[in-house]
Amino acid sequence: MDTTGWTTWTLPDPHLGMPVLGLRHPPDWTAQGQVTWVPEQAESPEHHWFQVTHPGRVAMLQSWPRFDFTWPGGVPWQPNGQGRSYLPPDSPDRLLGAVLPQLLGQGAQQPSRFEVRPLPDWAARFRIPPDQLSPGVVYTGLHARAEASVNGQHRRLEILGFHYSVTNQAVFSTITNHGLFLAVLSAAADRFDELRPTLYAILDATTPNPAWTAATNQVGQQNTEAFQARAASARWAAFQAEQSSIAAVGAAAADLRATQASNAQAQFDQAMRPPPLAGTPGISAQEAWRNVLGGVEAVDDPNSSQGNTKYVSSSTAVTWQNEKGEVIETDDVNLDPNINSHTTWKVVRRYGQ
């Protein structure tokens, strides 16, 4: 189609101070669009759209803002706070069918015809160079046709675009994992064939600004790196907290084991400690316990200049001792060893008494 004399129009981005894209259209047609940046939607804060309209609004070319979806995380079609909606992954044609009511707009009735076929040359059609194809992303071109009544007028639409699906979540964040890029050519059904070449000529003349694309990619990369850094920091903090908890649990377990061992030892010592032996103030508890275990008791040794003791059986009723230190142990309490004896016997005195 001869486009000589067509008007040149650019879509400005006030945020970056440069045009997003440029296109040409017939002089009596009008073009409008908008670029918005939402800093809170850090992964991809930029959104833009444009449309070129026939003077009698008989026909229109629309480039829609990107439809981004993520899953899982929420109820389908609910916003996720990052400018996306929750939506389970699905086939490209079914996803396109899901957004068709938005493309038709208010006042549209159920489409009377809707068909989808592959668009193999989508990259060329949208002027996307090979270096803009992200690794780990699968792209599927879409070409759909639909007919529906919109505000009482029977209209025909052609939808061109592509579906993308992230296959490598190690490279991309989990905020976005599939979506649609779409351009819609529409006109009154009875004039669609007449105006279709003009609509395609406008679409084919639309050229992205490489400088703007590079700038937005840089912003997206910085935001993604910041997001990944925050995620890594969160993971590291969680790891440290986990390790701290493990250490605290280990220390508590060690303290518990030490306390249990100490208590057990104390209980054992208490159970094994003998009661103080009455009448033996000079005997230590350990020595008294040893004597009890051995069945002996300590008595004074009169032959020791150091006041040492000697041990006699603790099981006999009476123990006699003479001046030579000799002893007689007997259970006969009536026995008197002094009778007919050349030595003097006395009942032994317990050590310390």
mmCIF file of N, CA and C in Angstrom, residues 245-295:
data_model
loop_
_atom_site.group_PDB
_atom_site.id
_atom_site.type_symbol
_atom_site.label_atom_id
_atom_site.label_comp_id
_atom_site.label_asym_id
_atom_site.label_seq_id
_atom_site.Cartn_x
_atom_site.Cartn_y
_atom_site.Cartn_z
ATOM 1 N N SER A 245 18.384 -21.383 65.452
ATOM 2 C CA SER A 245 17.412 -22.212 66.163
ATOM 3 C C SER A 245 17.977 -23.590 66.431
ATOM 4 N N ILE A 246 18.684 -24.135 65.420
ATOM 5 C CA ILE A 246 19.290 -25.451 65.606
ATOM 6 C C ILE A 246 20.316 -25.406 66.731
ATOM 7 N N ALA A 247 21.152 -24.336 66.723
ATOM 8 C CA ALA A 247 22.167 -24.197 67.769
ATOM 9 C C ALA A 247 21.509 -24.037 69.133
ATOM 10 N N ALA A 248 20.433 -23.233 69.175
ATOM 11 C CA ALA A 248 19.739 -23.029 70.452
ATOM 12 C C ALA A 248 19.135 -24.335 70.944
ATOM 13 N N VAL A 249 18.552 -25.080 70.000
ATOM 14 C CA VAL A 249 17.977 -26.373 70.392
ATOM 15 C C VAL A 249 19.072 -27.312 70.870
ATOM 16 N N GLY A 250 20.223 -27.296 70.152
ATOM 17 C CA GLY A 250 21.343 -28.147 70.564
ATOM 18 C C GLY A 250 21.863 -27.772 71.938
ATOM 19 N N ALA A 251 21.985 -26.452 72.171
ATOM 20 C CA ALA A 251 22.467 -26.002 73.476
ATOM 21 C C ALA A 251 21.471 -26.371 74.572
ATOM 22 N N ALA A 252 20.189 -26.181 74.265
ATOM 23 C CA ALA A 252 19.175 -26.539 75.252
ATOM 24 C C ALA A 252 19.196 -28.036 75.531
ATOM 25 N N ALA A 253 19.387 -28.817 74.455
ATOM 26 C CA ALA A 253 19.460 -30.273 74.646
ATOM 27 C C ALA A 253 20.678 -30.649 75.482
ATOM 28 N N ALA A 254 21.811 -29.974 75.199
ATOM 29 C CA ALA A 254 23.021 -30.251 75.990
ATOM 30 C C ALA A 254 22.811 -29.873 77.448
ATOM 31 N N ASP A 255 22.179 -28.699 77.660
ATOM 32 C CA ASP A 255 21.898 -28.289 79.036
ATOM 33 C C ASP A 255 20.969 -29.285 79.714
ATOM 34 N N LEU A 256 19.978 -29.745 78.959
ATOM 35 C CA LEU A 256 19.042 -30.707 79.529
ATOM 36 C C LEU A 256 19.755 -32.002 79.891
ATOM 37 N N ARG A 257 20.618 -32.464 78.956
ATOM 38 C CA ARG A 257 21.359 -33.695 79.249
ATOM 39 C C ARG A 257 22.260 -33.517 80.467
ATOM 40 N N ALA A 258 22.942 -32.355 80.545
ATOM 41 C CA ALA A 258 23.817 -32.096 81.695
ATOM 42 C C ALA A 258 23.010 -32.034 82.983
ATOM 43 N N THR A 259 21.860 -31.360 82.900
ATOM 44 C CA THR A 259 21.016 -31.272 84.093
ATOM 45 C C THR A 259 20.502 -32.638 84.500
ATOM 46 N N GLN A 260 20.068 -33.418 83.501
ATOM 47 C CA GLN A 260 19.586 -34.760 83.803
ATOM 48 C C GLN A 260 20.695 -35.614 84.401
ATOM 49 N N ALA A 261 21.909 -35.513 83.830
ATOM 50 C CA ALA A 261 23.035 -36.290 84.358
ATOM 51 C C ALA A 261 23.374 -35.851 85.775
ATOM 52 N N SER A 262 23.371 -34.525 85.977
ATOM 53 C CA SER A 262 23.673 -34.018 87.312
ATOM 54 C C SER A 262 22.630 -34.464 88.316
ATOM 55 N N ASN A 263 21.357 -34.382 87.903
ATOM 56 C CA ASN A 263 20.288 -34.814 88.799
ATOM 57 C C ASN A 263 20.385 -36.305 89.083
ATOM 58 N N ALA A 264 20.664 -37.062 88.035
ATOM 59 C CA ALA A 264 20.791 -38.508 88.229
ATOM 60 C C ALA A 264 21.938 -38.833 89.165
ATOM 61 N N GLN A 265 23.083 -38.118 88.976
ATOM 62 C CA GLN A 265 24.225 -38.359 89.852
ATOM 63 C C GLN A 265 23.893 -37.980 91.291
ATOM 64 N N ALA A 266 23.193 -36.836 91.427
ATOM 65 C CA ALA A 266 22.827 -36.409 92.777
ATOM 66 C C ALA A 266 21.883 -37.410 93.428
ATOM 67 N N GLN A 267 20.923 -37.894 92.607
ATOM 68 C CA GLN A 267 20.005 -38.893 93.146
ATOM 69 C C GLN A 267 20.746 -40.169 93.549
ATOM 70 N N PHE A 268 21.713 -40.570 92.715
ATOM 71 C CA PHE A 268 22.496 -41.771 93.027
ATOM 72 C C PHE A 268 23.306 -41.556 94.298
ATOM 73 N N ASP A 269 23.991 -40.400 94.378
ATOM 74 C CA ASP A 269 24.807 -40.120 95.554
ATOM 75 C C ASP A 269 23.947 -40.071 96.815
ATOM 76 N N GLN A 270 22.764 -39.464 96.661
ATOM 77 C CA GLN A 270 21.887 -39.371 97.812
ATOM 78 C C GLN A 270 21.421 -40.751 98.259
ATOM 79 N N ALA A 271 21.100 -41.578 97.265
ATOM 80 C CA ALA A 271 20.632 -42.921 97.608
ATOM 81 C C ALA A 271 21.739 -43.764 98.220
ATOM 82 N N MET A 272 22.973 -43.552 97.784
ATOM 83 C CA MET A 272 24.084 -44.361 98.250
ATOM 84 C C MET A 272 24.750 -43.790 99.492
ATOM 85 N N ARG A 273 24.428 -42.565 99.863
ATOM 86 C CA ARG A 273 25.075 -41.966 101.019
ATOM 87 C C ARG A 273 24.457 -42.558 102.289
ATOM 88 N N PRO A 274 25.293 -43.155 103.192
ATOM 89 C CA PRO A 274 24.738 -43.756 104.418
ATOM 90 C C PRO A 274 24.378 -42.688 105.433
ATOM 91 N N PRO A 275 23.480 -42.993 106.307
ATOM 92 C CA PRO A 275 23.171 -42.034 107.363
ATOM 93 C C PRO A 275 24.362 -41.915 108.315
ATOM 94 N N PRO A 276 24.531 -40.791 108.958
ATOM 95 C CA PRO A 276 25.652 -40.651 109.904
ATOM 96 C C PRO A 276 25.568 -41.714 110.996
ATOM 97 N N LEU A 277 26.698 -42.302 111.298
ATOM 98 C CA LEU A 277 26.740 -43.353 112.301
ATOM 99 C C LEU A 277 26.785 -42.751 113.701
ATOM 100 N N ALA A 278 25.760 -43.074 114.482
ATOM 101 C CA ALA A 278 25.698 -42.525 115.848
ATOM 102 C C ALA A 278 26.863 -43.036 116.680
ATOM 103 N N GLY A 279 27.405 -42.190 117.498
ATOM 104 C CA GLY A 279 28.467 -42.589 118.417
ATOM 105 C C GLY A 279 29.829 -42.648 117.778
ATOM 106 N N THR A 280 29.959 -42.181 116.561
ATOM 107 C CA THR A 280 31.277 -42.194 115.904
ATOM 108 C C THR A 280 31.578 -40.812 115.340
ATOM 109 N N PRO A 281 31.686 -39.814 116.188
ATOM 110 C CA PRO A 281 31.902 -38.450 115.688
ATOM 111 C C PRO A 281 33.212 -38.270 114.967
ATOM 112 N N GLY A 282 34.208 -39.121 115.227
ATOM 113 C CA GLY A 282 35.489 -38.926 114.554
ATOM 114 C C GLY A 282 35.586 -39.618 113.208
ATOM 115 N N ILE A 283 34.530 -40.269 112.755
ATOM 116 C CA ILE A 283 34.560 -41.006 111.495
ATOM 117 C C ILE A 283 33.874 -40.183 110.414
ATOM 118 N N SER A 284 34.563 -40.036 109.323
ATOM 119 C CA SER A 284 33.956 -39.312 108.208
ATOM 120 C C SER A 284 32.853 -40.152 107.590
ATOM 121 N N ALA A 285 31.985 -39.476 106.837
ATOM 122 C CA ALA A 285 30.880 -40.196 106.197
ATOM 123 C C ALA A 285 31.407 -41.236 105.213
ATOM 124 N N GLN A 286 32.452 -40.853 104.432
ATOM 125 C CA GLN A 286 33.005 -41.793 103.469
ATOM 126 C C GLN A 286 33.595 -43.020 104.170
ATOM 127 N N GLU A 287 34.324 -42.770 105.318
ATOM 128 C CA GLU A 287 34.951 -43.882 106.029
ATOM 129 C C GLU A 287 33.896 -44.745 106.704
ATOM 130 N N ALA A 288 32.869 -44.092 107.227
ATOM 131 C CA ALA A 288 31.802 -44.849 107.869
ATOM 132 C C ALA A 288 31.084 -45.722 106.847
ATOM 133 N N TRP A 289 30.903 -45.149 105.675
ATOM 134 C CA TRP A 289 30.214 -45.913 104.612
ATOM 135 C C TRP A 289 31.074 -47.098 104.169
ATOM 136 N N ARG A 290 32.387 -46.850 104.105
ATOM 137 C CA ARG A 290 33.304 -47.939 103.739
ATOM 138 C C ARG A 290 33.274 -49.046 104.796
ATOM 139 N N ASN A 291 33.211 -48.625 106.072
ATOM 140 C CA ASN A 291 33.173 -49.608 107.152
ATOM 141 C C ASN A 291 31.896 -50.435 107.108
ATOM 142 N N VAL A 292 30.791 -49.715 106.769
ATOM 143 C CA VAL A 292 29.526 -50.434 106.688
ATOM 144 C C VAL A 292 29.565 -51.465 105.586
ATOM 145 N N LEU A 293 30.069 -51.029 104.422
ATOM 146 C CA LEU A 293 30.157 -51.959 103.292
ATOM 147 C C LEU A 293 31.070 -53.136 103.625
ATOM 148 N N GLY A 294 32.143 -52.881 104.398
ATOM 149 C CA GLY A 294 33.097 -53.948 104.726
ATOM 150 C C GLY A 294 32.734 -54.762 105.953
ATOM 151 N N GLY A 295 31.690 -54.356 106.669
ATOM 152 C CA GLY A 295 31.280 -55.084 107.871
ATOM 153 C C GLY A 295 32.278 -54.950 109.000
#
